[in-house]
Each structure stands twice: as C-alpha cells, then as structure tokens.
Coordinates of N, CA and C in Angstrom, one line a residue:
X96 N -19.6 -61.7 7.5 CA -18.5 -61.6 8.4 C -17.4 -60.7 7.7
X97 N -17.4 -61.1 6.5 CA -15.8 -60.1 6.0 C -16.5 -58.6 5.4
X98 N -17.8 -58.8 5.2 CA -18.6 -57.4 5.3 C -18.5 -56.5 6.6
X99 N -18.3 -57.2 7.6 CA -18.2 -56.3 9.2 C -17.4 -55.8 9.3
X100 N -15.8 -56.8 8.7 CA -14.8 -56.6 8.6 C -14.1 -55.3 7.9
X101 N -14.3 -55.2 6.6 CA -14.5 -54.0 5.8 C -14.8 -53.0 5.9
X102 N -15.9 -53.1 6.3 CA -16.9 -51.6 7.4 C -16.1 -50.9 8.6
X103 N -15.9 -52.0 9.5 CA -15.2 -51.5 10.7 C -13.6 -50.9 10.1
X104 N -13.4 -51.8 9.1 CA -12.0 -51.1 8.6 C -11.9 -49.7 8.0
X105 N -13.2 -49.4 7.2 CA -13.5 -48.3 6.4 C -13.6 -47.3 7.6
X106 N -14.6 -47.5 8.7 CA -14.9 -46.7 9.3 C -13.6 -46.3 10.3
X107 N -13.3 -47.0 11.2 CA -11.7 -46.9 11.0 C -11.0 -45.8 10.3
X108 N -10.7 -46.4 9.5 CA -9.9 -45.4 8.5 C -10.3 -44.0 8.6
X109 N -11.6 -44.0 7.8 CA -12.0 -42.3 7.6 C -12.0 -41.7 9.0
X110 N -11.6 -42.4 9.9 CA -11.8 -41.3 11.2 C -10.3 -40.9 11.3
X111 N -9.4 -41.6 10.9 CA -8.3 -41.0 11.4 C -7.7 -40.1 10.0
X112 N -8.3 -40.3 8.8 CA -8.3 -39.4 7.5 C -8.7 -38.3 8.0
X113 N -10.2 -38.0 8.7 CA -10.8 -37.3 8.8 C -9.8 -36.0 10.1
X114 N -9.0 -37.0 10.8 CA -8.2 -36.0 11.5 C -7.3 -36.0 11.1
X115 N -6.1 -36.3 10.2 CA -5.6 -36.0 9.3 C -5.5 -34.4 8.3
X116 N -6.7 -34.6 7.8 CA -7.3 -33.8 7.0 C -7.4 -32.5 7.5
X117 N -7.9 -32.8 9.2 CA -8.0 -31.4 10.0 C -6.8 -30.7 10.2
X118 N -5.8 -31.8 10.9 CA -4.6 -31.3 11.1 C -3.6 -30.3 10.0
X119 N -4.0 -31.0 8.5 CA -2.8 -30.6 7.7 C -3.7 -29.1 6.8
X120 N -5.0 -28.8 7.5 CA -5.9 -27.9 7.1 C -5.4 -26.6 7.8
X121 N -5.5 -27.2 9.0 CA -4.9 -26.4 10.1 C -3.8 -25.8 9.5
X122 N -2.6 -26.9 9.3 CA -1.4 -26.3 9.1 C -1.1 -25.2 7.8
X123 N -2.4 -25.6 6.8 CA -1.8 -24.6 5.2 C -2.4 -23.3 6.0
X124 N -3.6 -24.0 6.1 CA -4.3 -22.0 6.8 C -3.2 -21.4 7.7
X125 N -2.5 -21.5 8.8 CA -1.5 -21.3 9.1 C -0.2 -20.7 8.5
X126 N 0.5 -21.6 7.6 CA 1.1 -21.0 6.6 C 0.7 -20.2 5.7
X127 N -0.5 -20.0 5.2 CA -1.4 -19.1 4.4 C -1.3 -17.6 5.1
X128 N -1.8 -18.0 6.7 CA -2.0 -16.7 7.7 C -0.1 -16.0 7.7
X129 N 0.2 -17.0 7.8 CA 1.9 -16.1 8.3 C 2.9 -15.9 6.8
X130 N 2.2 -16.6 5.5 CA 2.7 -15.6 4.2 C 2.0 -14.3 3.7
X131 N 1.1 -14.3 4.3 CA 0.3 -13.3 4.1 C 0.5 -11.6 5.4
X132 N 0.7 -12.3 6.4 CA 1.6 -11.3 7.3 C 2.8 -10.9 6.9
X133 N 3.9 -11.7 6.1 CA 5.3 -11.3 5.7 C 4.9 -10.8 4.3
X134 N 4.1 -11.1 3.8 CA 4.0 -10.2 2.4 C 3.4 -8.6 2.7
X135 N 2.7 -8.7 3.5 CA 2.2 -7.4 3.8 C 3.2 -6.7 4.4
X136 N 3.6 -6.9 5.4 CA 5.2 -6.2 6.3 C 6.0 -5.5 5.1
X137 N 6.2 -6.7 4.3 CA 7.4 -6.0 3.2 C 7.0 -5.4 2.3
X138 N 5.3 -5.4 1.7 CA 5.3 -4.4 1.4 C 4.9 -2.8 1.3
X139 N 4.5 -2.8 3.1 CA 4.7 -1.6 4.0 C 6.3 -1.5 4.1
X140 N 6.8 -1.9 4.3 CA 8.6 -1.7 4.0 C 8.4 -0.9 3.1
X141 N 8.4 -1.8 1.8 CA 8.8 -1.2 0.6 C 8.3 0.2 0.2
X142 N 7.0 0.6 0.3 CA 6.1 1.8 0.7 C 6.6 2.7 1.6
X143 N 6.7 2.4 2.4 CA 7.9 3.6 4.0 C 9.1 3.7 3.1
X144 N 10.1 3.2 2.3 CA 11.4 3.5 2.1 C 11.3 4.0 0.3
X145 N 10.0 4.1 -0.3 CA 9.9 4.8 -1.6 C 9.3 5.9 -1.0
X146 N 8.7 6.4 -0.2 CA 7.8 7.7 0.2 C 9.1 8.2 1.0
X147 N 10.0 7.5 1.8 CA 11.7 8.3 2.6 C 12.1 8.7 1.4
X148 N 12.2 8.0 0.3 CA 13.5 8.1 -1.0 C 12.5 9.4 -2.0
X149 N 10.9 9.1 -1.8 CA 10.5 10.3 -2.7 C 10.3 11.7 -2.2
X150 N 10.6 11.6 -0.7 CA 10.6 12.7 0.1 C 11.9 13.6 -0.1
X151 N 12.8 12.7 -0.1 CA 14.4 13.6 0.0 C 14.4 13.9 -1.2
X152 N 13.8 12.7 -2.8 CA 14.1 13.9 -4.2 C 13.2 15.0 -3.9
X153 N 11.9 14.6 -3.5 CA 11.4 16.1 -3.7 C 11.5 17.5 -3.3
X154 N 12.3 17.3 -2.1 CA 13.3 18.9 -1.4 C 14.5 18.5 -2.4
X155 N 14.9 18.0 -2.7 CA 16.3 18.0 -3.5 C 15.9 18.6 -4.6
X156 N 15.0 18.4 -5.4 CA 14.5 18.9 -6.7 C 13.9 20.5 -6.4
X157 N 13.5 20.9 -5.0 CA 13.0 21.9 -5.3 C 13.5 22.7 -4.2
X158 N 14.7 22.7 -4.0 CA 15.6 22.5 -2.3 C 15.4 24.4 -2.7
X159 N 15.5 25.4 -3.5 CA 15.7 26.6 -3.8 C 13.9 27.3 -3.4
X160 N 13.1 26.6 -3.3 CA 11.5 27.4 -3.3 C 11.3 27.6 -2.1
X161 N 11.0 29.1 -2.1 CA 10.4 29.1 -0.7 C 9.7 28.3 0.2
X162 N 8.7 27.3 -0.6 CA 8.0 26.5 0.2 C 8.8 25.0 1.1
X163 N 9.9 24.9 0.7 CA 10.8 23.4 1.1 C 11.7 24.4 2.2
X164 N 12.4 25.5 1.8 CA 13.2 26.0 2.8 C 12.3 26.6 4.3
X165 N 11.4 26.9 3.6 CA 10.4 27.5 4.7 C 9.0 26.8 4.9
X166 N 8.7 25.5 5.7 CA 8.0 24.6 5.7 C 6.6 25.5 6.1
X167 N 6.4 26.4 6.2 CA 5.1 27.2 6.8 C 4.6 28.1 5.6
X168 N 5.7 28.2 4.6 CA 5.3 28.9 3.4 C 4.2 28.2 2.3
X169 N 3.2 28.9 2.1 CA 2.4 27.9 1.1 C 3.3 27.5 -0.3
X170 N 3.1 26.8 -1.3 CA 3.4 26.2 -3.1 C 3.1 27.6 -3.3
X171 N 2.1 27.7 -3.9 CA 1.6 29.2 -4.0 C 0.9 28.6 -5.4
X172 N 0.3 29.6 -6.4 CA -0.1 30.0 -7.4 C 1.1 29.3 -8.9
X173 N 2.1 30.2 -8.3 CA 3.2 30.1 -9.2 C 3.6 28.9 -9.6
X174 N 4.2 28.2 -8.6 CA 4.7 27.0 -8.7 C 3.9 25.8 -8.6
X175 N 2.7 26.0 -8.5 CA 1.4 24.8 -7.8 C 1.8 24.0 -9.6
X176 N 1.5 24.5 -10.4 CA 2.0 23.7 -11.7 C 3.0 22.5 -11.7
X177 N 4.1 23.1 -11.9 CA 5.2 22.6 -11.8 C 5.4 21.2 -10.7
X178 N 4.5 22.0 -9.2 CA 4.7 21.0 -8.1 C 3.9 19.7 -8.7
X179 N 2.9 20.2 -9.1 CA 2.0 18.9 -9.5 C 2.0 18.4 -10.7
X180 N 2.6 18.8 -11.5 CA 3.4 17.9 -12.3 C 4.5 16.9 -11.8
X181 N 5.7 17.0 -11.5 CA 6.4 16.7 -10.8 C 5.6 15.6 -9.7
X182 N 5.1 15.8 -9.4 CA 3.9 14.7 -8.3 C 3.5 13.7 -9.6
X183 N 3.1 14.0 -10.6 CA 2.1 13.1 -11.4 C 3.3 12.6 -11.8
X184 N 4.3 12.5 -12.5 CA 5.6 12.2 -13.0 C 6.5 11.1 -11.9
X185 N 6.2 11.4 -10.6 CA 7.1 11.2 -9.8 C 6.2 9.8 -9.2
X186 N 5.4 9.8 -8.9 CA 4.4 9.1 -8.1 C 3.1 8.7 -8.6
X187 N 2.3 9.9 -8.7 CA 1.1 9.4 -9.5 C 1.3 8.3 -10.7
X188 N 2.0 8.5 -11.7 CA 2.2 7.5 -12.7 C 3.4 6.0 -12.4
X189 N 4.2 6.3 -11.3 CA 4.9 5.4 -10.8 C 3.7 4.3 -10.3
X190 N 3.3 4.5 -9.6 CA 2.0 3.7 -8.7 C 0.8 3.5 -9.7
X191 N 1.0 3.9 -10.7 CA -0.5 3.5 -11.6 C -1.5 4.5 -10.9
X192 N -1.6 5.5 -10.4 CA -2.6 6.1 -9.9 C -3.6 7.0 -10.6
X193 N -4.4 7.4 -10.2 CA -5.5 8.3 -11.1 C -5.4 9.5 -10.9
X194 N -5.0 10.2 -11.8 CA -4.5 11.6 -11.4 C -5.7 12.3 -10.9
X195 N -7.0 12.1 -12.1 CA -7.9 12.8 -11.3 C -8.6 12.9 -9.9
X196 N -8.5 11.6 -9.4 CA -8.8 11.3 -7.9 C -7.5 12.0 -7.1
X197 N -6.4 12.5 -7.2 CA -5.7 12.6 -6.7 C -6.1 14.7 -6.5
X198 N -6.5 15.2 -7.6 CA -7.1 16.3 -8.1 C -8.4 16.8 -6.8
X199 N -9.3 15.4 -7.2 CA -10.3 15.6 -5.9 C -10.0 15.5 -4.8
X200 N -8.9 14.6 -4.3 CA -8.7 14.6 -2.9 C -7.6 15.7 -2.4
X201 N -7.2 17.0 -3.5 CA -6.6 18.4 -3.1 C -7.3 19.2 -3.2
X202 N -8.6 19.1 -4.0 CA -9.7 20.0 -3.9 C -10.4 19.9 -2.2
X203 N -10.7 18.7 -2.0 CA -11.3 18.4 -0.7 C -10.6 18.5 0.4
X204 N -9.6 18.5 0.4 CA -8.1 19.2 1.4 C -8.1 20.5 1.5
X205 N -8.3 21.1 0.5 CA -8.6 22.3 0.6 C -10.0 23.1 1.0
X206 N -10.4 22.3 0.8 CA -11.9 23.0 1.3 C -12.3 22.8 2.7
X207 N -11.5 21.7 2.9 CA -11.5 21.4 4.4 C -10.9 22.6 5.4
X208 N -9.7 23.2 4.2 CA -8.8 24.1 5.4 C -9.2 25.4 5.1
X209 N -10.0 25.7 3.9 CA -10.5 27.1 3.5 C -11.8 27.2 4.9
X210 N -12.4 26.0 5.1 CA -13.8 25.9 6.2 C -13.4 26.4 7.3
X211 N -12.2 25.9 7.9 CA -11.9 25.9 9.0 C -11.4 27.7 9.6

C-alpha cells in the first residue's frame, strides 16, 4: 500500500517536472533566440558606423586625388600603392584581416570588369 502510494506520488511528480522542464526550456531558448538577435543588430551597427566613419577618413585623407574628387576617375597605376596601403593600415589590420585574400578578391574584381 505505501509502495502505490510512492509511485503514484513519483509519477505525479515527474509529470509536472517534466512540464516544468518544458516550460523553463522554452523560455532560455527564447532568451538565447532574442540575445542573439540584439547582439547581431549591434554589431551590424557597429560595422555600418566604422565603414560611415572609414568612408569620410578615406576622402579626407585623399580629398586632393583625382579619383575622390572625380568618382568616375580610376586610383590609377600611381597611387594604387599608397591606396592599398592605407586600406591594409586602415582596415585590413584593424579587423584582423588577411591581406592576401583581400589581394585575390581585387584581382577577381578585376577580371570580372576587364571580361566584361
């Protein structure tokens, strides 16, 4: 008899654990889902307002070159140096980035518009 009792109590129990368990599962995944949306937002923020803020030094820094005053003028030969330094200095090493990949994907930019 106090064995039926125990059982039924146990069983009992783990059912309403068992929805418990669901509920408060629910709720971290939930909070998991909506810190993970606010961390990403901000730092797409933070990304849009360093590429605005690296946009205006980089005509500021080169506000005198044909190519900033005259947006249809190519970098050219001359200054392609200088620009891409100034890129690796400014950005590429700010961001940890790999300059050489950044190398291939102006070579492939280019080939794309030399094709066309």
């Amino acid at each position: 008899e106090n064995l039926g009792t125990i059982v039924g109590f146990i069983n009992g129990t783990s059912l309403a654990i068992d929805d418990n368990m669901d509920t408060f599962l629910d709720s971290v995944a939930n909070q998991i889902t909506i810190g993970q949306t606010m961390a990403l937002g901000s730092l797409q923020s933070l990304y849009s307002q360093q590429i605005s803020d690296w946009n205006c030094d980089f005509r500021e820094y080169f506000l005198s070159y044909d190519f900033v005053t005259n947006r249809d003028a190519p970098i050219g030969a001359n200054y392609y140096p200088e620009v891409i330094g100034y890129i690796t200095n400014e950005i590429i090493k700010e961001f940890c980035l790999d300059d050489d990949n950044f190398d291939l994907y102006l070579q492939k930019e280019e080939n794309k518009t030399s094709d066309t």
